[in-house]
Short mmCIF file of C-alpha atoms in Angstrom, two decimals:
data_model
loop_
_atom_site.label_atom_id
_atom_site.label_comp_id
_atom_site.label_asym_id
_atom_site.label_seq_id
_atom_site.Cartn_x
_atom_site.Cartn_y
_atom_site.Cartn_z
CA UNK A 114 0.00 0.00 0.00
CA UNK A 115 1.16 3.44 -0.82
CA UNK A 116 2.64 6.39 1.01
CA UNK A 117 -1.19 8.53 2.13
CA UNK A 118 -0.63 12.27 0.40
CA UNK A 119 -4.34 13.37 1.20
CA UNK A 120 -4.98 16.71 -0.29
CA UNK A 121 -6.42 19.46 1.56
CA UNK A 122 -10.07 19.14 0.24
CA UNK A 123 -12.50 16.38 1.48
CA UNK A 124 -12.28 13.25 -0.10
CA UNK A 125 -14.54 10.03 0.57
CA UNK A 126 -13.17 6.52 1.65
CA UNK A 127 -15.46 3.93 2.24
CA UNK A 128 -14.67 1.47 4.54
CA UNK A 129 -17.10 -1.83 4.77
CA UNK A 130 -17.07 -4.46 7.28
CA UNK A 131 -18.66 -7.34 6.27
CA UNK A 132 -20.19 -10.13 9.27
CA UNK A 133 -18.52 -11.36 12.40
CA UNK A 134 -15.40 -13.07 12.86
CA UNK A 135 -11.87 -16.07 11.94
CA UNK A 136 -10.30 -17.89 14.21
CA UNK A 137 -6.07 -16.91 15.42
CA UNK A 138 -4.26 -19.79 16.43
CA UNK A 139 -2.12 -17.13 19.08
CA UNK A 140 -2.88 -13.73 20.84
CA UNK A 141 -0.48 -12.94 23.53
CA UNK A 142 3.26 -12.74 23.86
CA UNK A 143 3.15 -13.91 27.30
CA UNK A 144 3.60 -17.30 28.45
CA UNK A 145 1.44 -20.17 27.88
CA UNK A 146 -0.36 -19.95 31.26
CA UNK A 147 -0.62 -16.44 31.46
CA UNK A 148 -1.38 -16.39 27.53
CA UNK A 149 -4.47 -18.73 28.50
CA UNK A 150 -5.88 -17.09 31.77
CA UNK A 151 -5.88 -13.42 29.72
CA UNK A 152 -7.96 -15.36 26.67
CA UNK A 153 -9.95 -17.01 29.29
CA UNK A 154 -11.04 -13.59 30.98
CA UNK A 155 -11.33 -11.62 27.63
CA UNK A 156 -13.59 -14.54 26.34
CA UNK A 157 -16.01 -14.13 29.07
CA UNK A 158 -15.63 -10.18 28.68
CA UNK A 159 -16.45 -10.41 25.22
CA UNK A 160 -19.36 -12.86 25.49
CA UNK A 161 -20.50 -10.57 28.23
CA UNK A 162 -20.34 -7.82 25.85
CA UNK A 163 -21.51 -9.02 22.50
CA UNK A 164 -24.93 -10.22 25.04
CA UNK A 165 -25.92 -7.06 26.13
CA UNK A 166 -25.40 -5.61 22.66
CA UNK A 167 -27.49 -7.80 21.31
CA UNK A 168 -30.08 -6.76 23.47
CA UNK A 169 -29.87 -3.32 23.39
CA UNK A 170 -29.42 -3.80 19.90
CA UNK A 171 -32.94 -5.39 19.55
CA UNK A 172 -35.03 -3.10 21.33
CA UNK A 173 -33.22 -0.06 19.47
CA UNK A 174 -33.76 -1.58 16.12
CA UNK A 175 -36.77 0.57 14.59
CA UNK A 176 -38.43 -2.35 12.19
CA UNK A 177 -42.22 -1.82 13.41
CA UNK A 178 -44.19 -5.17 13.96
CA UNK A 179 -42.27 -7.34 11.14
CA UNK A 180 -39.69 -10.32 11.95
CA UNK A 181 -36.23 -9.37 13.03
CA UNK A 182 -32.99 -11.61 12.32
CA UNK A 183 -29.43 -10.84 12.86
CA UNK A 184 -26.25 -11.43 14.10
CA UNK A 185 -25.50 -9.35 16.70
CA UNK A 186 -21.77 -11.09 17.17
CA UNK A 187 -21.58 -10.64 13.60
CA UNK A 188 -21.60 -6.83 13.68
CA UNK A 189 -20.54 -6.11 17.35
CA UNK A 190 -16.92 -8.24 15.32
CA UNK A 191 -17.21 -5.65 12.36
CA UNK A 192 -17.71 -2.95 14.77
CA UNK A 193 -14.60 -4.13 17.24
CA UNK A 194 -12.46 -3.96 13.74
CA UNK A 195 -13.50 0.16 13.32
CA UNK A 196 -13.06 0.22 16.84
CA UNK A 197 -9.29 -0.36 16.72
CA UNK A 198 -9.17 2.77 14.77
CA UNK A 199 -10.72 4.86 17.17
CA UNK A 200 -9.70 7.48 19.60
CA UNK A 201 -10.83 9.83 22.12
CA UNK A 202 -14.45 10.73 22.53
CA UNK A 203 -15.40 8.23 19.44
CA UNK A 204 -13.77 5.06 20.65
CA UNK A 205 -15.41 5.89 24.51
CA UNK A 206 -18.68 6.31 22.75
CA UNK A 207 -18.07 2.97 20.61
CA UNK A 208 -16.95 1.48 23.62
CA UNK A 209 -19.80 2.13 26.07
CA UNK A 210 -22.52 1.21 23.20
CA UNK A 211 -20.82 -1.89 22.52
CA UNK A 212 -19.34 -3.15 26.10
CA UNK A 213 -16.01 -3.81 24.79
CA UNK A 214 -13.53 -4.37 27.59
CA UNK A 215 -11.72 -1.41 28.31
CA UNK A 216 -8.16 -2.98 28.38
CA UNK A 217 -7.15 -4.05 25.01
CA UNK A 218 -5.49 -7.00 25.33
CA UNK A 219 -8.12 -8.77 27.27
CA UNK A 220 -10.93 -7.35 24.34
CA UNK A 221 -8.59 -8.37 21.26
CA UNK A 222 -7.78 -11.81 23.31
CA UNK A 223 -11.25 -12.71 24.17
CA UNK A 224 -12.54 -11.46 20.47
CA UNK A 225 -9.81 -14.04 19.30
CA UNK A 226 -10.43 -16.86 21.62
CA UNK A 227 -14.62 -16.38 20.71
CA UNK A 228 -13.35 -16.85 17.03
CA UNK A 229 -11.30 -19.84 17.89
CA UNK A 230 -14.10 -21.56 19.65
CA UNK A 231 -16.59 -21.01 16.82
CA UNK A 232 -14.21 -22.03 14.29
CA UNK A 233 -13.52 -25.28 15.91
CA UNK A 234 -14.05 -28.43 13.82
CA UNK A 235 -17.45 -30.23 13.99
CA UNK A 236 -18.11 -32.94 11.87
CA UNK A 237 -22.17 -32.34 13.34
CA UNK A 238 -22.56 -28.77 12.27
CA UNK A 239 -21.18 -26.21 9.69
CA UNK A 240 -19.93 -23.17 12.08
CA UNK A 241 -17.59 -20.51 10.25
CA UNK A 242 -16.42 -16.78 10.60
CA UNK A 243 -13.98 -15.33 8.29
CA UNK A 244 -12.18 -11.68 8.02
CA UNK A 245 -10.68 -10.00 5.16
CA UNK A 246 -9.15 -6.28 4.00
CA UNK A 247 -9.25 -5.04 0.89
CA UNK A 248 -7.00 -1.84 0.29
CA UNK A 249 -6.34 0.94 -2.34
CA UNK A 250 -3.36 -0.23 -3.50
CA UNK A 251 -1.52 3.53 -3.52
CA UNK A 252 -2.97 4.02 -0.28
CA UNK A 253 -1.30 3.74 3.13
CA UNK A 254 -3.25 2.49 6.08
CA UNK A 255 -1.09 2.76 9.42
CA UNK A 256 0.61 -0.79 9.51
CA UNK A 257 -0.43 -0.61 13.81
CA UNK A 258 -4.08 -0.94 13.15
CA UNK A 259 -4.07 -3.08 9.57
CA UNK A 260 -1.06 -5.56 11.90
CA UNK A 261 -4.38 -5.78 14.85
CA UNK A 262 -6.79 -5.86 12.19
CA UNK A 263 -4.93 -8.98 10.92
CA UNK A 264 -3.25 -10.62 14.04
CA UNK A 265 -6.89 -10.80 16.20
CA UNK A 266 -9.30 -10.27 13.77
CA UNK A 267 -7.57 -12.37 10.84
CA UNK A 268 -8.55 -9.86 8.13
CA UNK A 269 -5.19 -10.25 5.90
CA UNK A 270 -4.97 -7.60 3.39
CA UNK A 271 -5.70 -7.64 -0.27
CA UNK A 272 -4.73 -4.82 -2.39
CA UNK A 273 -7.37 -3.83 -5.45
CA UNK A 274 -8.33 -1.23 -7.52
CA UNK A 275 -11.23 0.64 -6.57
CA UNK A 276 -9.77 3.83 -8.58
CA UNK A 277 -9.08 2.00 -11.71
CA UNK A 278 -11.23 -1.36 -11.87
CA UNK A 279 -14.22 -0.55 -9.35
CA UNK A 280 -16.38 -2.92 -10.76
CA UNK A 281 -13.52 -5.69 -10.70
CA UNK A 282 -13.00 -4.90 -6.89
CA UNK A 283 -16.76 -4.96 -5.81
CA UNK A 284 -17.23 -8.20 -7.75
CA UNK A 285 -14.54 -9.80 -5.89
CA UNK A 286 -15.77 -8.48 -2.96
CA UNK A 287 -19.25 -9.45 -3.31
CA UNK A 288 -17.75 -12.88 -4.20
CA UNK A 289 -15.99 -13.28 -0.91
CA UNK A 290 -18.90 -12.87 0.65
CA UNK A 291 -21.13 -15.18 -1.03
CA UNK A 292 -18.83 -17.61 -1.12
CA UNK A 293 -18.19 -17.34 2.94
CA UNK A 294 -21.79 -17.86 3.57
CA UNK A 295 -22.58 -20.73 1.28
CA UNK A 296 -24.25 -17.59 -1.70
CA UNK A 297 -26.78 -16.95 1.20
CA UNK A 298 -25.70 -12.99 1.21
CA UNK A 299 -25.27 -12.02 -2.24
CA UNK A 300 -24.87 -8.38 -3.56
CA UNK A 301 -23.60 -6.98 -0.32
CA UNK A 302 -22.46 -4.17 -1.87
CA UNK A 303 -24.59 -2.76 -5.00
CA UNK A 304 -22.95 -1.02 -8.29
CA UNK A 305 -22.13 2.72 -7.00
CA UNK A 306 -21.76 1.78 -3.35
CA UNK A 307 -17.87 1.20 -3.66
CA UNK A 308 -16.88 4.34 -5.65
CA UNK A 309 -13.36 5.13 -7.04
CA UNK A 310 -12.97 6.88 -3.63
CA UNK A 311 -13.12 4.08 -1.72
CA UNK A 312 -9.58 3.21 0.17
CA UNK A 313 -10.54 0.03 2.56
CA UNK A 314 -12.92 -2.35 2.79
CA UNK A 315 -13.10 -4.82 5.65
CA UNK A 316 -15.03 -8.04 5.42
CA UNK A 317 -16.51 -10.03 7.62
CA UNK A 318 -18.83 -13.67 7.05
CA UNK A 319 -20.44 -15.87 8.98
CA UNK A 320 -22.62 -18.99 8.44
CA UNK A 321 -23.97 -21.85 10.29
CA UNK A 322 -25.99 -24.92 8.99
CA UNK A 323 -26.79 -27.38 11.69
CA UNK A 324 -29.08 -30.38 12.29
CA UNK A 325 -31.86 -30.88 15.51
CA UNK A 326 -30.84 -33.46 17.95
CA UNK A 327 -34.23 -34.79 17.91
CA UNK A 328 -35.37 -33.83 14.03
CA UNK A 329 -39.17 -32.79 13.34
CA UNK A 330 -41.14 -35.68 11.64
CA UNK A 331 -42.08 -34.27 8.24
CA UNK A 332 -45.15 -36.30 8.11
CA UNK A 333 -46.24 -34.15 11.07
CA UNK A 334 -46.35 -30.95 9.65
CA UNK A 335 -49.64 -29.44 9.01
CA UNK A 336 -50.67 -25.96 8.05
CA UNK A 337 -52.14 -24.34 10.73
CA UNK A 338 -52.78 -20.67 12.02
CA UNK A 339 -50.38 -18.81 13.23
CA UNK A 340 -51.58 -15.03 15.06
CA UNK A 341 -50.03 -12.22 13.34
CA UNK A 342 -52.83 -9.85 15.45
CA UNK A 343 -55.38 -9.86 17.76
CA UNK A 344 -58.39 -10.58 15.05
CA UNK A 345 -56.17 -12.23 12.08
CA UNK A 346 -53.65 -15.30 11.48
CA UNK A 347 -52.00 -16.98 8.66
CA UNK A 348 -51.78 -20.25 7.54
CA UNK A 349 -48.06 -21.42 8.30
CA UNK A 350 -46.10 -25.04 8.26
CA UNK A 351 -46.60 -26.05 11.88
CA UNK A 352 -43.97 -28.56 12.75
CA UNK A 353 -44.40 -31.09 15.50
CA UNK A 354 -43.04 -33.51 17.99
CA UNK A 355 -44.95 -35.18 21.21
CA UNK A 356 -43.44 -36.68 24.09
CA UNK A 357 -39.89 -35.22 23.54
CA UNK A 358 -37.64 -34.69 26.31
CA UNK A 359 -36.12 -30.75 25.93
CA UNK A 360 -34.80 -28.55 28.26
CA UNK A 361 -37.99 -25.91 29.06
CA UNK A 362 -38.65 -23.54 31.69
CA UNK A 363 -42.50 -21.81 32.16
CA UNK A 364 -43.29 -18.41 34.37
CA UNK A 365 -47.15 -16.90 34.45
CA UNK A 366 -46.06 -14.78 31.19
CA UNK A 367 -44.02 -16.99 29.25
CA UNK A 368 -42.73 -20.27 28.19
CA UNK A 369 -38.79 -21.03 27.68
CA UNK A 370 -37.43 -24.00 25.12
CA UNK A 371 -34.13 -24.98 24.41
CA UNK A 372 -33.59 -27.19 21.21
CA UNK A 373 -30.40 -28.41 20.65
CA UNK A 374 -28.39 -28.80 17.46
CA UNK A 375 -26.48 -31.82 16.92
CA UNK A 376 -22.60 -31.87 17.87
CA UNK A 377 -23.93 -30.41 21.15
CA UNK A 378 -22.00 -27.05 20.93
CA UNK A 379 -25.22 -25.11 20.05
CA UNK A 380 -28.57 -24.59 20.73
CA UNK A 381 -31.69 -22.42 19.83
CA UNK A 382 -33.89 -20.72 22.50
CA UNK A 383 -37.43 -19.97 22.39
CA UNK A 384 -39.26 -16.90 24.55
CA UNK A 385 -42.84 -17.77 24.29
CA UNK A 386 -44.61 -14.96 25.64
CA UNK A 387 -48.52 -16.70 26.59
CA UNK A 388 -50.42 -13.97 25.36
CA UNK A 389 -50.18 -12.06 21.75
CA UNK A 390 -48.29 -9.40 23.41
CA UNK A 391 -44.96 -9.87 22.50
CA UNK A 392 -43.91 -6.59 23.17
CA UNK A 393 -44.33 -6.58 26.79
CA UNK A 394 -41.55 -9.31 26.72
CA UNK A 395 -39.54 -7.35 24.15
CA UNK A 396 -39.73 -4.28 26.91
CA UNK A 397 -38.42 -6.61 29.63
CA UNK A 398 -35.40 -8.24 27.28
CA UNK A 399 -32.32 -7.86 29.59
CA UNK A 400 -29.28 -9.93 30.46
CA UNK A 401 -30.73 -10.60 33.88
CA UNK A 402 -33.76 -11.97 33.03
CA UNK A 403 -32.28 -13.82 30.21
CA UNK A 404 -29.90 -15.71 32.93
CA UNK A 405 -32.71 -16.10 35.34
CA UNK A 406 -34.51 -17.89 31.82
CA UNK A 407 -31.74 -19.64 31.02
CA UNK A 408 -30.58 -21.14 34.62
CA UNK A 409 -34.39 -22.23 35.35
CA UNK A 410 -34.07 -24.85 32.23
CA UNK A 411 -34.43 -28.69 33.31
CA UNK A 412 -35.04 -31.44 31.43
CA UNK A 413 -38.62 -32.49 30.74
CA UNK A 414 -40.71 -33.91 28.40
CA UNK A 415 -42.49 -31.34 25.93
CA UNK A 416 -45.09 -31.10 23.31
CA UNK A 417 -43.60 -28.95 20.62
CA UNK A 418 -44.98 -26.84 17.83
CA UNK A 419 -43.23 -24.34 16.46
CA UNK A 420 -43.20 -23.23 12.35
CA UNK A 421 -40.91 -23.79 9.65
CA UNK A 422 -39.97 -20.31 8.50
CA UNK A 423 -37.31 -18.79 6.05
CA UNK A 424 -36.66 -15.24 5.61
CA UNK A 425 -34.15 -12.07 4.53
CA UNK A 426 -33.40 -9.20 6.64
CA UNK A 427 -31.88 -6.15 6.11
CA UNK A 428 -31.11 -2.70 8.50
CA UNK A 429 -29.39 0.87 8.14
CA UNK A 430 -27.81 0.58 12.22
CA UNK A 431 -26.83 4.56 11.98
CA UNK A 432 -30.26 5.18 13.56
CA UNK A 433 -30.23 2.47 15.82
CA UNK A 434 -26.46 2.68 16.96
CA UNK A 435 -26.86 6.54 17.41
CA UNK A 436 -29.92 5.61 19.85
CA UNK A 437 -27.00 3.50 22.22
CA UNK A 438 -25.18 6.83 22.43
CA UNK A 439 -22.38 5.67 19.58
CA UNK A 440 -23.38 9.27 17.98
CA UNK A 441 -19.28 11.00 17.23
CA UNK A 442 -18.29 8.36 14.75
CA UNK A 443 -20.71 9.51 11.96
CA UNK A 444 -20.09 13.34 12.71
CA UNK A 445 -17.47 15.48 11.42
CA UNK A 446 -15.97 15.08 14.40
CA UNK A 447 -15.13 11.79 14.53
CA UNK A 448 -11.34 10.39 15.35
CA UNK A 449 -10.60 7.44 13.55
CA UNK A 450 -7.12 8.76 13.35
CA UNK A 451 -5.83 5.27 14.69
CA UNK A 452 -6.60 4.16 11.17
CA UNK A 453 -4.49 6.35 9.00
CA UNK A 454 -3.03 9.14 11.07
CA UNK A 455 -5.40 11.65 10.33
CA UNK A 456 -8.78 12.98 11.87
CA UNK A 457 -10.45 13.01 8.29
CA UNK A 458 -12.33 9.82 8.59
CA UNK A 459 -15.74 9.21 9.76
CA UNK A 460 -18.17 6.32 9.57
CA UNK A 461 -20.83 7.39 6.83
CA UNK A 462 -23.01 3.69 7.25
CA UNK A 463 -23.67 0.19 9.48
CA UNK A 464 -25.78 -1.75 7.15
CA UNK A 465 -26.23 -5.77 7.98
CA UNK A 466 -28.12 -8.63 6.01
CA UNK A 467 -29.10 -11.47 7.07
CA UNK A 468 -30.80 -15.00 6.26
CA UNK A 469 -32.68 -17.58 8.02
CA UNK A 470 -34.48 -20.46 7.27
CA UNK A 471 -36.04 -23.03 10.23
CA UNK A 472 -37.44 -26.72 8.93
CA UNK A 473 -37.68 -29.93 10.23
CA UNK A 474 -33.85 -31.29 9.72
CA UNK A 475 -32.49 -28.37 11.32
CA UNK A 476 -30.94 -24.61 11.16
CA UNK A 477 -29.30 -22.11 8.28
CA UNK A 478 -28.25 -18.76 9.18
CA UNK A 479 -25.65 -16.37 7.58
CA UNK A 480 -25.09 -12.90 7.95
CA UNK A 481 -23.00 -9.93 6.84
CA UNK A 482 -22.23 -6.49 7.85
CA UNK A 483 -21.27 -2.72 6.08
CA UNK A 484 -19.27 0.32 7.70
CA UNK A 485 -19.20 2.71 4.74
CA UNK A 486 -16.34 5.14 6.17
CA UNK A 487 -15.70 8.21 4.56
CA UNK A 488 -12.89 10.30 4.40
CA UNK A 489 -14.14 14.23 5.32
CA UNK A 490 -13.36 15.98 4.83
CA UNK A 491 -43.96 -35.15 42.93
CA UNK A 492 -47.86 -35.85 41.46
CA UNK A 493 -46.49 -35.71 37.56
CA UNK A 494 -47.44 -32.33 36.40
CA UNK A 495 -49.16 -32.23 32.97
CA UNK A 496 -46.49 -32.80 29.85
CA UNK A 497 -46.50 -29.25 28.99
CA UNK A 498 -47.31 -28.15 25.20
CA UNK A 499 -45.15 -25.47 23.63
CA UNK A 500 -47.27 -24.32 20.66
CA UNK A 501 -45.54 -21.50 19.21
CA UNK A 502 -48.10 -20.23 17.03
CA UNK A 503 -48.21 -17.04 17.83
CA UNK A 504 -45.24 -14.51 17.65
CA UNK A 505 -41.77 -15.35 19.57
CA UNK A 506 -38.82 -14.29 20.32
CA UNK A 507 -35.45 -16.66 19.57
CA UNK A 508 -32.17 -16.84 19.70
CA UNK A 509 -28.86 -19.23 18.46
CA UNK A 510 -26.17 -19.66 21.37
CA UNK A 511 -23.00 -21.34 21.58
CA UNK A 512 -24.31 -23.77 24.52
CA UNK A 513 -21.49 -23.88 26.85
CA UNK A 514 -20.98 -19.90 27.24
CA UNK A 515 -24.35 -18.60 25.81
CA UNK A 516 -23.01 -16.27 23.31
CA UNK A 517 -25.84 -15.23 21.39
CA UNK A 518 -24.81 -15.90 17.56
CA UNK A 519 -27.81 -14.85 15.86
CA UNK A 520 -31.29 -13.08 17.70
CA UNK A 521 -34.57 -12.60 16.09
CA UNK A 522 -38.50 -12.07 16.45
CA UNK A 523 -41.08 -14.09 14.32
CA UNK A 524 -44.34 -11.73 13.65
CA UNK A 525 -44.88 -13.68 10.44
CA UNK A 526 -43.54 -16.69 9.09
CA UNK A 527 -44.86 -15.94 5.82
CA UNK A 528 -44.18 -12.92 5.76
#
C-alpha cells in the first residue's frame, strides 16, 4: 500500500465491514499460562459484551411489527475492527454502546479466543467466521491498526483497484462474501456503493448450517394458524413432535425451550410470551432476566410446535447505533485517526443482512455487515405443550458460554 498524500479538500473513503469473525491460532506474547488465563477472561468479557449488545441492539432496532434476524456477534466483530481505529471521545462512545472491555489486550484476546471456539471443527454442524481487508493499492493504512486488524481479527490484506477497476473490486468483494456464507448474502455491496474513492474495505462472514438433535417428523407438519394480530392469522407449516424430552422452563407470562443442534455445541432458545403481546416481553429483554430464563431450564418432556420459516433481513444501524449513544463516529468530528493518522475519517453507514431459514432437519443462518467510512473531509405435572403459534422471540447460542450468535423475532412466518 502506498505512502497517504491526502490533499487538503474532502475526499470520501469507504470502509465496509462485512459479518462477524476467523479464528487466530495465538494472541499474547506472554507465556502459555498467562497467555491462557488473559484469553480465558477476555472470552467471558467479550461474550458478556456481545450479550448485552445484542439486546440493546434489539429493542433499538426501529423495524415496526415485522420479523427481526441478525447477528448481533456478527456486527458487534465488524464494529470491534472500526473500533481499533478509534480514539478519544469516538472510541469511549463505541466502547460504552458496545461493552467492549476497556483494556485491550483482554478485548482483542477474548474477540480471538470467541473466534477460535466457533471455528472449531465439527463434523455435526457447519460453524464458520472469516475476516478479510481489501485496500487501495496507492494508499497507506497505518501498519499498527491493519497488523491488529490482521493478528486478532484475521482480516489479511488484499490490495485492489477501486480507482481504476471498481467494478472488478466490488465483484470480488461481493464474491468473498457469497462464497463465505454458502451464496446466502449475495450483492452486499450494489454497483455505486464502492466508488473510485473508496480506500478500505473490511469483510466479515459468517454462516452456520446445523441439524436438531431430535429432528421434526415431516409427516407431522400441518398448516395451521399462526396469530399475526389480535383478530387475524395466517396459515403457516406447523412442525411437530410429542413426548420429547427438551430442556424448558414456564413463568405466568411466558414459556422457555431450548432445542439443541447436533454436535452439542449449540442450541436455539425460544421466549414464548402466553399472550399475543410480544412486546411486553420485548420491553423486559435484559441480560438478567435472560440468565434467570436460562438457569431455570431442566429437562422435561415437551409437546412442541413451532413453524418452519425462512426469511431475509436487512437494517441501516446509523439510527439504531446513534440511539445506544455511539453518535461521534458519523459526525465530522469523529477520530478514527488510529486508522491512517489523520482525523479526516468518519463512519458514513452500518448496514447488515441477514438470512434464516427453520425446517424440520435443522438450522441455516448467515449474515454480513457494512461500515461505509468516509474520508471528510412429585404428582407428575401435565407434559407441557409449547405451541408457538403465535409470535416469539429466539435466539442461536454457543451452549457452553451462551453467546448469542444470531437473535430474532417471528411476527410472520410468511411474511
Amino acid at each position: 500500500m502506498g505512502n497517504h498524500h491526502g490533499p487538503q479538500a474532502r475526499r470520501v473513503v469507504a470502509l465496509a465491514i462485512v459479518v462477524s469473525s476467523v479464528a487466530l491460532a495465538s494472541v499474547l506474547r506472554a507465556g502459555p499460562a498467562d497467555q491462557k488465563a488473559v484469553a480465558n477472561s477476555g472470552m467471558a468479557a467479550v461474550v458478556d459484551a456481545n450479550n448485552r449488545f445484542a439486546i440493546d441492539l434489539y429493542s433499538a432496532l426501529d423495524v415496526g411489527a415485522g420479523n427481526v434476524f441478525f447477528s448481533p456477534f456478527s456486527i458487534a466483530t465488524a464494529l470491534a475492527m472500526a473500533f481499533e481505529g478509534a480514539r478519544g471521545t469516538t472510541a469511549d462512545e463505541m466502547q460504552k454502546a458496545l461493552h467492549f472491555p476497556r483494556d485491550d489486550d483482554a478485548r482483542r484476546s477474548g474477540f480471538a479466543a470467541v473466534q477460535q471456539t466457533i471455528n472449531h471443527p465439527n463434523a455435526a454442524h457447519r460453524l464458520n467466521v472469516a475476516n478479510a481487508l481489501w485496500a487501495q493499492r496507492d494508499y497507506r493504512f497505518l501498519s499498527t491498526y491493519t497488523d491488529i486488524v490482521r493478528r486478532y481479527y484475521g482480516g489479511t490484506a488484499t490490495n485492489v483497484d477501486f480507482l481504476h477497476a471498481n467494478a472488478d473490486a466490488t465483484r470480488t468483494i461481493d464474491r468473498w462474501i457469497a462464497d463465505k456464507t454458502n451464496d446466502k448474502i449475495k450483492g452486499m455491496f450494489p454497483p455505486g456503493s464502492l466508488s473510485s474513492t473508496t480506500r478500505l474495505v473490511l469483510t466479515n462472514a459468517i454462516y452456520f448450517k446445523g441439524r436438531w438433535i431430535s429432528e421434526f417428523d415431516k409427516k407431522l407438519t400441518t398448516d395451521e394458524d399462526f396469530r399475526v394480530g389480535s383478530r387475524s392469522a395466517v396459515k403457516v407449516p406447523l412442525m411437530q413432535t410429542s413426548g420429547g424430552t427438551f430442556k424448558y422452563a414456564e413463568t405466568p407470562e411466558l414459556q422457555i425451550l431450548e432445542l439443541p443442534y447436533q454436535g452439542g455445541e449449540l442450541v436455539m432458545r425460544i421466549v414464548l410470551p402466553r399472550t399475543d403481546d410480544l412486546r411486553s416481553l420485548e420491553k423486559s429483554l435484559s441480560m438478567v432476566r435472560l440468565t434467570a430464563w436460562t438457569n431455570a431450564l431442566k429437562h422435561q418432556r415437551v409437546d412442541v410446535f413451532i413453524p418452519r420459516f425462512t426469511f431475509n433481513a436487512r437494517y441501516s444501524l446509523n439510527d439504531s447505533l446513534d440511539k445506544l449513544g455511539m453518535r461521534t463516529a458519523f459526525s465530522a468530528a469523529a477520530d478514527l485517526s488510529g486508522m491512517d493518522g489523520t482525523r479526516d475519517l468518519s463512519i458514513q453507514a452500518v448496514i447488515h443482512q441477514a438470512f434464516v431459514d427453520v425446517n424440520e432437519e435443522g438450522t441455516e443462518a448467515a449474515a454480513a455487515t457494512g461500515i461505509a467510512v468516509v474520508e471528510a473531509t412429585a404428582i407428575q405435572p401435565p407434559v407441557p405443550v409449547f405451541r408457538a403459534d403465535h409470535p416469539f422471540v429466539f435466539m442461536i447460542q454457543q451452549a457452553k458460554s451462551g453467546n448469542i450468535l444470531f437473535l430474532g423475532r417471528v411476527a410472520n412466518p410468511k411474511a
